[in-house]
Structure formats: structure tokens, C-alpha cells
Amino acid sequence: MATGSSSPPTTSPSLTKAEQKTGKIWDFFADGYSKSPIKDEDSYQKKLAITREFLKPQSNTLEFGCGTGGTALLHAPFVKNILAIDISPRMIEIAQEKAKAAKVDNVQFECAGIDSFQRERVKIQESFDAILGMSILHLLPNKDEVIQEVFQNLKPGGYFISSTMCLGDSSMMLVWVIAPFSWLGIAPTINSFSKQELLKSMENAGFHIEREFHLAKDKPVFLVAKK
């Protein structure tokens, strides 16, 4: 699979209008995001280690909301291949540059959102051994639909591995502060739900929770859910 692109990715015509709008917001933050250090390195490393317990050398893997590709590239040696998608063309451009520099050839970065991805590729249902959604479900307006789409795209026995901020269990200050900027289209929308609501969404989709890692109410909920 290709590691880079001869020209910067443009906004995909297959993206939904909502994905295109939000993608432009993330384009603005992409370069700064790429250069920012991991806030909690110990927790990040633990999540990587747990994830790899459920990955195999023959795993066909999807990551949605991949950002600038750091997590996908770290998991690349442990799987057959990874298709990593994001709605921000600039995020994908940076990810492709990273893959090329690291000489990683089993990760394909593509400008797409989970909604447009599902719509364009209905025929590939049950094609992935693992799907990753890191720090993304709380940024989506339709998390229940997305979780169901993930379930449909996994092979029987496949794993959905996610890390999600459950703001319904902590302070709503962040949601209130960002809301006006989201309305103006200069900041992403953050959706609030509790950990129990997230677990219920997983259960309703048909998932069984295999592993959970959650340090505190103001920390992301890391889940490994099995189909």
C-alpha cells in the first residue's frame, strides 16, 4: 500500500457536507496538533499495549479519525495492514509524510469520514478484524449510528477499540465554553454523554466489552469491545 502522495490530498467529493465543514476546522489545527506532545504518555503507552493484545499479524485494520497518523504508524508492525481515514485533508497530508519518512508501507491514509466511508463501501461489510476509534466518538453527532456501522464492518469475533471522553460524568464547562465557537464554525462540536450511556450504546449495537481502562472521571474511557 502507498505510504505517501505525490500531491496534497484535497477534500474528497465523497465526504458528506458536514464532514467537509468539520474537516476544514481540523485543517486549521493540524500542524499544531502534529507537533503537540502526548499529554499522558504513560496512559497512551498502556493503551497501545492493550490494543496490541487484540491485534494479529494477519489483521486487516481500520482506524477512523486517525488525525496525523501517529497511532496507526505505531501499530503498523503488528498487523497485516491499516486503512486510516480522517476528514481533514491536512491531517492526512501530514500522516502520509510521516509514513513516507518512516518507510512504513502497510498503512494507507485516506481522506474520508466514517459516514461517507460506510456509504461508499457498503459491500465491504464484515471485512475488518479490528477497528480503532481514538478520541473521536465524542466529536461525532451520531455516535450510536457510528458504533452500529463499526459493528457491521467488523468480521465476527472482531474488535472495536476506542478511547472516548465521557463529559456527562465530569464538568460541562468545556462543552459550554466551546459551544459558541462551534456554532460559528471555528471549533469542533463536542457531544456530552456518560460512560454508562457509552457502554449502553456498545451493548445495543451487539458488542461485548472485553477490556476497560479508565483512570478517572475526567479521563478518557478506553474500551475493547468484541463483536
Tab-separated table of C-alpha atoms in Angstrom:
chain	number	residue	atom	x	y	z
A	1	MET	CA	0.000	0.000	0.000
A	2	ALA	CA	1.174	3.518	-0.680
A	3	THR	CA	2.838	5.453	2.103
A	4	GLY	CA	2.720	8.877	0.557
A	5	SER	CA	1.139	11.035	-2.102
A	6	SER	CA	2.723	12.995	-4.930
A	7	SER	CA	0.328	15.860	-4.249
A	8	PRO	CA	-1.542	17.041	-1.153
A	9	PRO	CA	-4.924	15.363	-0.631
A	10	THR	CA	-7.910	17.524	-1.412
A	11	THR	CA	-11.310	17.410	0.195
A	12	SER	CA	-12.894	14.208	-1.075
A	13	PRO	CA	-16.096	14.728	-3.081
A	14	SER	CA	-17.475	11.662	-1.306
A	15	LEU	CA	-17.349	13.380	2.088
A	16	THR	CA	-20.703	14.470	3.442
A	17	LYS	CA	-21.240	18.231	3.684
A	18	ALA	CA	-20.971	18.014	7.465
A	19	GLU	CA	-17.676	16.118	7.197
A	20	GLN	CA	-16.281	18.690	4.750
A	21	LYS	CA	-17.233	21.546	7.073
A	22	THR	CA	-15.681	19.923	10.135
A	23	GLY	CA	-12.648	18.819	8.136
A	24	LYS	CA	-11.836	22.457	7.352
A	25	ILE	CA	-11.830	23.222	11.084
A	26	TRP	CA	-9.373	20.412	11.771
A	27	ASP	CA	-7.190	21.574	8.859
A	28	PHE	CA	-6.568	24.758	10.838
A	29	PHE	CA	-5.367	22.814	13.896
A	30	ALA	CA	-3.493	20.045	12.055
A	31	ASP	CA	0.070	21.365	12.125
A	32	GLY	CA	-0.079	22.363	15.778
A	33	TYR	CA	-1.737	19.063	16.684
A	34	SER	CA	1.001	17.121	14.924
A	35	LYS	CA	3.728	18.890	16.905
A	36	SER	CA	1.998	18.650	20.299
A	37	PRO	CA	3.384	16.085	22.777
A	38	ILE	CA	1.161	13.340	24.178
A	39	LYS	CA	-0.457	14.744	27.334
A	40	ASP	CA	-0.360	11.492	29.325
A	41	GLU	CA	2.414	9.348	27.886
A	42	ASP	CA	2.040	6.545	30.454
A	43	SER	CA	-1.671	6.076	29.717
A	44	TYR	CA	-1.027	6.289	25.975
A	45	GLN	CA	1.603	3.559	26.150
A	46	LYS	CA	-0.736	1.375	28.215
A	47	LYS	CA	-3.488	1.796	25.618
A	48	LEU	CA	-1.055	0.862	22.848
A	49	ALA	CA	-0.034	-2.254	24.772
A	50	ILE	CA	-3.636	-3.320	25.451
A	51	THR	CA	-4.581	-2.730	21.821
A	52	ARG	CA	-1.764	-4.971	20.608
A	53	GLU	CA	-3.103	-7.846	22.697
A	54	PHE	CA	-6.009	-7.926	20.220
A	55	LEU	CA	-4.042	-7.396	17.015
A	56	LYS	CA	-2.544	-10.203	14.953
A	57	PRO	CA	-0.005	-10.307	12.099
A	58	GLN	CA	-2.859	-11.145	9.712
A	59	SER	CA	-5.222	-8.416	10.979
A	60	ASN	CA	-6.933	-6.158	8.457
A	61	THR	CA	-7.425	-2.962	10.428
A	62	LEU	CA	-9.352	0.306	10.074
A	63	GLU	CA	-8.783	3.461	12.099
A	64	PHE	CA	-11.263	6.325	11.704
A	65	GLY	CA	-10.460	9.802	12.933
A	66	CYS	CA	-6.773	8.929	12.606
A	67	GLY	CA	-5.558	12.524	12.812
A	68	THR	CA	-1.938	12.864	11.745
A	69	GLY	CA	-1.406	9.119	11.838
A	70	GLY	CA	0.774	8.637	14.896
A	71	THR	CA	-1.177	5.756	16.422
A	72	ALA	CA	-1.675	3.935	13.109
A	73	LEU	CA	2.038	4.064	12.351
A	74	LEU	CA	2.938	2.702	15.796
A	75	HIS	CA	0.581	-0.258	15.321
A	76	ALA	CA	1.716	-0.955	11.747
A	77	PRO	CA	4.388	-3.569	12.664
A	78	PHE	CA	1.791	-5.665	14.489
A	79	VAL	CA	-0.808	-6.080	11.704
A	80	LYS	CA	-1.126	-7.012	8.043
A	81	ASN	CA	-2.416	-3.604	7.028
A	82	ILE	CA	-4.196	-0.498	8.276
A	83	LEU	CA	-6.580	1.769	6.401
A	84	ALA	CA	-6.524	5.045	8.333
A	85	ILE	CA	-9.098	7.717	7.496
A	86	ASP	CA	-9.750	11.283	8.574
A	87	ILE	CA	-11.942	14.108	7.280
A	88	SER	CA	-9.110	16.674	7.381
A	89	PRO	CA	-7.041	16.792	4.169
A	90	ARG	CA	-4.177	18.488	6.025
A	91	MET	CA	-4.170	15.813	8.732
A	92	ILE	CA	-3.955	13.137	6.037
A	93	GLU	CA	-1.187	15.013	4.216
A	94	ILE	CA	0.898	15.122	7.411
A	95	ALA	CA	0.181	11.439	8.085
A	96	GLN	CA	1.348	10.498	4.587
A	97	GLU	CA	4.534	12.499	5.095
A	98	LYS	CA	5.181	10.673	8.378
A	99	ALA	CA	4.610	7.273	6.768
A	100	LYS	CA	6.972	8.084	3.928
A	101	ALA	CA	9.674	9.300	6.320
A	102	ALA	CA	9.301	6.175	8.470
A	103	LYS	CA	9.231	3.922	5.372
A	104	VAL	CA	6.002	2.278	6.526
A	105	ASP	CA	4.326	0.537	3.611
A	106	ASN	CA	1.337	-1.242	5.156
A	107	VAL	CA	-0.658	1.848	6.214
A	108	GLN	CA	-2.886	3.618	3.705
A	109	PHE	CA	-4.061	7.102	4.670
A	110	GLU	CA	-7.237	8.341	3.023
A	111	CYS	CA	-9.340	11.490	3.358
A	112	ALA	CA	-12.718	10.072	4.368
A	113	GLY	CA	-15.148	10.107	7.259
A	114	ILE	CA	-16.830	7.098	8.823
A	115	ASP	CA	-20.227	8.152	7.414
A	116	SER	CA	-19.007	8.643	3.843
A	117	PHE	CA	-16.794	5.562	4.159
A	118	GLN	CA	-19.782	3.415	5.089
A	119	ARG	CA	-21.935	4.896	2.347
A	120	GLU	CA	-19.322	4.370	-0.385
A	121	ARG	CA	-18.265	0.882	0.690
A	122	VAL	CA	-21.365	-0.951	1.805
A	123	LYS	CA	-20.115	-4.103	0.083
A	124	ILE	CA	-17.099	-4.408	2.392
A	125	GLN	CA	-19.151	-5.182	5.482
A	126	GLU	CA	-17.518	-7.695	7.840
A	127	SER	CA	-14.099	-7.101	6.269
A	128	PHE	CA	-12.041	-5.850	9.245
A	129	ASP	CA	-10.510	-7.794	12.123
A	130	ALA	CA	-10.103	-4.646	14.214
A	131	ILE	CA	-11.413	-1.084	14.030
A	132	LEU	CA	-9.897	1.747	16.056
A	133	GLY	CA	-11.671	4.972	17.035
A	134	MET	CA	-9.410	7.046	19.263
A	135	SER	CA	-10.668	10.320	20.759
A	136	ILE	CA	-13.403	10.530	18.145
A	137	LEU	CA	-16.831	9.283	19.336
A	138	HIS	CA	-17.430	12.396	21.481
A	139	LEU	CA	-16.782	14.550	18.399
A	140	LEU	CA	-19.496	12.870	16.337
A	141	PRO	CA	-23.159	13.942	16.321
A	142	ASN	CA	-24.344	10.366	15.692
A	143	LYS	CA	-22.224	8.111	17.887
A	144	ASP	CA	-24.895	5.381	18.127
A	145	GLU	CA	-25.153	5.116	14.342
A	146	VAL	CA	-21.375	5.088	14.011
A	147	ILE	CA	-20.988	2.337	16.618
A	148	GLN	CA	-23.539	0.289	14.685
A	149	GLU	CA	-21.626	0.924	11.440
A	150	VAL	CA	-18.433	-0.233	13.127
A	151	PHE	CA	-20.189	-3.419	14.228
A	152	GLN	CA	-21.326	-4.069	10.654
A	153	ASN	CA	-17.819	-3.554	9.242
A	154	LEU	CA	-16.161	-5.989	11.664
A	155	LYS	CA	-15.719	-9.669	10.979
A	156	PRO	CA	-17.435	-11.969	13.512
A	157	GLY	CA	-15.200	-12.000	16.573
A	158	GLY	CA	-13.571	-8.699	15.534
A	159	TYR	CA	-12.703	-5.912	17.946
A	160	PHE	CA	-13.697	-2.255	18.221
A	161	ILE	CA	-11.026	-0.461	20.251
A	162	SER	CA	-11.879	3.073	21.319
A	163	SER	CA	-10.885	5.883	23.644
A	164	THR	CA	-13.629	8.393	24.418
A	165	MET	CA	-14.158	11.434	26.640
A	166	CYS	CA	-17.419	10.957	28.544
A	167	LEU	CA	-18.147	14.541	29.527
A	168	GLY	CA	-21.503	13.632	31.003
A	169	ASP	CA	-19.586	12.265	34.014
A	170	SER	CA	-17.392	15.338	34.517
A	171	SER	CA	-17.521	19.098	34.211
A	172	MET	CA	-19.666	20.501	31.409
A	173	MET	CA	-17.540	23.662	31.365
A	174	LEU	CA	-15.616	22.588	28.262
A	175	VAL	CA	-18.839	21.960	26.332
A	176	TRP	CA	-20.252	25.348	27.360
A	177	VAL	CA	-17.037	27.202	26.511
A	178	ILE	CA	-16.665	25.622	23.072
A	179	ALA	CA	-20.367	25.729	22.097
A	180	PRO	CA	-20.387	29.359	20.788
A	181	PHE	CA	-17.234	28.726	18.727
A	182	SER	CA	-18.728	25.523	17.335
A	183	TRP	CA	-21.831	27.442	16.306
A	184	LEU	CA	-19.618	29.952	14.474
A	185	GLY	CA	-17.816	27.118	12.704
A	186	ILE	CA	-14.372	27.814	14.183
A	187	ALA	CA	-14.228	24.918	16.652
A	188	PRO	CA	-15.403	21.297	16.521
A	189	THR	CA	-18.613	20.278	18.260
A	190	ILE	CA	-18.164	18.237	21.438
A	191	ASN	CA	-21.022	15.982	22.446
A	192	SER	CA	-21.728	15.077	26.041
A	193	PHE	CA	-22.715	11.626	27.274
A	194	SER	CA	-21.859	9.473	30.282
A	195	LYS	CA	-19.753	6.349	30.483
A	196	GLN	CA	-22.886	4.312	31.133
A	197	GLU	CA	-24.518	5.786	28.036
A	198	LEU	CA	-21.445	4.839	26.004
A	199	LEU	CA	-21.485	1.289	27.368
A	200	LYS	CA	-25.207	1.049	26.610
A	201	SER	CA	-24.579	2.182	23.026
A	202	MET	CA	-21.969	-0.562	22.659
A	203	GLU	CA	-24.344	-3.147	24.108
A	204	ASN	CA	-27.237	-2.034	21.877
A	205	ALA	CA	-25.032	-2.429	18.811
A	206	GLY	CA	-24.266	-6.012	19.800
A	207	PHE	CA	-20.819	-5.606	21.355
A	208	HIS	CA	-19.446	-7.363	24.431
A	209	ILE	CA	-16.876	-5.394	26.454
A	210	GLU	CA	-13.650	-7.387	26.768
A	211	ARG	CA	-11.412	-4.787	28.440
A	212	GLU	CA	-11.800	-1.401	30.084
A	213	PHE	CA	-9.184	1.127	31.177
A	214	HIS	CA	-10.423	4.285	32.899
A	215	LEU	CA	-8.276	6.211	35.392
A	216	ALA	CA	-10.739	8.921	36.462
A	217	LYS	CA	-13.974	10.684	35.517
A	218	ASP	CA	-12.091	13.438	33.703
A	219	LYS	CA	-10.022	10.928	31.712
A	220	PRO	CA	-10.966	9.082	28.513
A	221	VAL	CA	-12.747	5.730	28.705
A	222	PHE	CA	-10.700	3.130	26.840
A	223	LEU	CA	-12.704	0.096	25.706
A	224	VAL	CA	-12.076	-3.100	23.803
A	225	ALA	CA	-15.432	-4.336	22.502
A	226	LYS	CA	-15.876	-7.699	20.759
A	227	LYS	CA	-18.402	-8.465	18.050
